[in-house]
């Protein structure tokens, strides 16, 4: 059975509306680094509970579970059921702690800043790295963007999502020079052109905040510096691909050499 209800919400406005923009760079070392210089520490809830989770998993493996050694089904023991419930409670606690921290962060950002700029990160590709998978999953980067998508609109602000190919970390926030390569181990960005040296995450946050200047301050759909359609909650920072309807079963021909 499902119920539907309507709620009357009063119109709210952010504390710093208008042209005030904040860039939010998410990472594994720090939960978020803002373009204002504020650093939000990563609580690492899963890492803190990892010792208890490992102990419960080992204890569960020693109990008499529902699967027999020959692959058949059997009645699990009472101790296995108790340990299984304790393991589920431990995982739920970690998830609730992470969700609570992200809600507090996103609510503060949406209620304070008129424009919030984040990146469109490829989470599925980042977790393929076995050395970063646990740290990336513990942050909940996709959840931050999801919460900001509706909280900014509810608070009267807007959300700008930078394209995943936007080089926020490789670009110098001072002169705009883009490095060809930047190793993940380099935590300090040093520009060879202008001599700027600052934290890697702070440099990326500043570039995200500067990206909002390419988006017109008009209502509804706007256009960025490259002519791409950009609106609240849409991607920005990359030239749009040409969209043309193509008939099914046809192939694109390469241009013939002159």
mmCIF file of C-alpha atoms in Angstrom, residues 6 14 44 95 102 105 113 127-128 139 143 149 195 197 249:
data_model
loop_
_atom_site.group_PDB
_atom_site.id
_atom_site.type_symbol
_atom_site.label_atom_id
_atom_site.label_comp_id
_atom_site.label_asym_id
_atom_site.label_seq_id
_atom_site.Cartn_x
_atom_site.Cartn_y
_atom_site.Cartn_z
ATOM 1 C CA UNK A 6 1.565 17.175 -0.679
ATOM 2 C CA UNK A 14 20.973 30.699 0.231
ATOM 3 C CA UNK A 44 36.681 7.166 7.112
ATOM 4 C CA UNK A 95 26.250 3.335 6.057
ATOM 5 C CA UNK A 102 27.161 13.705 3.671
ATOM 6 C CA UNK A 105 27.865 18.698 4.275
ATOM 7 C CA UNK A 113 26.263 29.263 -1.512
ATOM 8 C CA UNK A 127 36.923 1.631 -8.020
ATOM 9 C CA UNK A 128 38.674 -0.629 -10.513
ATOM 10 C CA UNK A 139 33.686 8.665 0.608
ATOM 11 C CA UNK A 143 25.883 10.503 -3.147
ATOM 12 C CA UNK A 149 21.152 18.107 -7.211
ATOM 13 C CA UNK A 195 55.566 29.699 -10.312
ATOM 14 C CA UNK A 197 52.549 26.355 -5.824
ATOM 15 C CA UNK A 249 21.618 0.132 -40.455
#
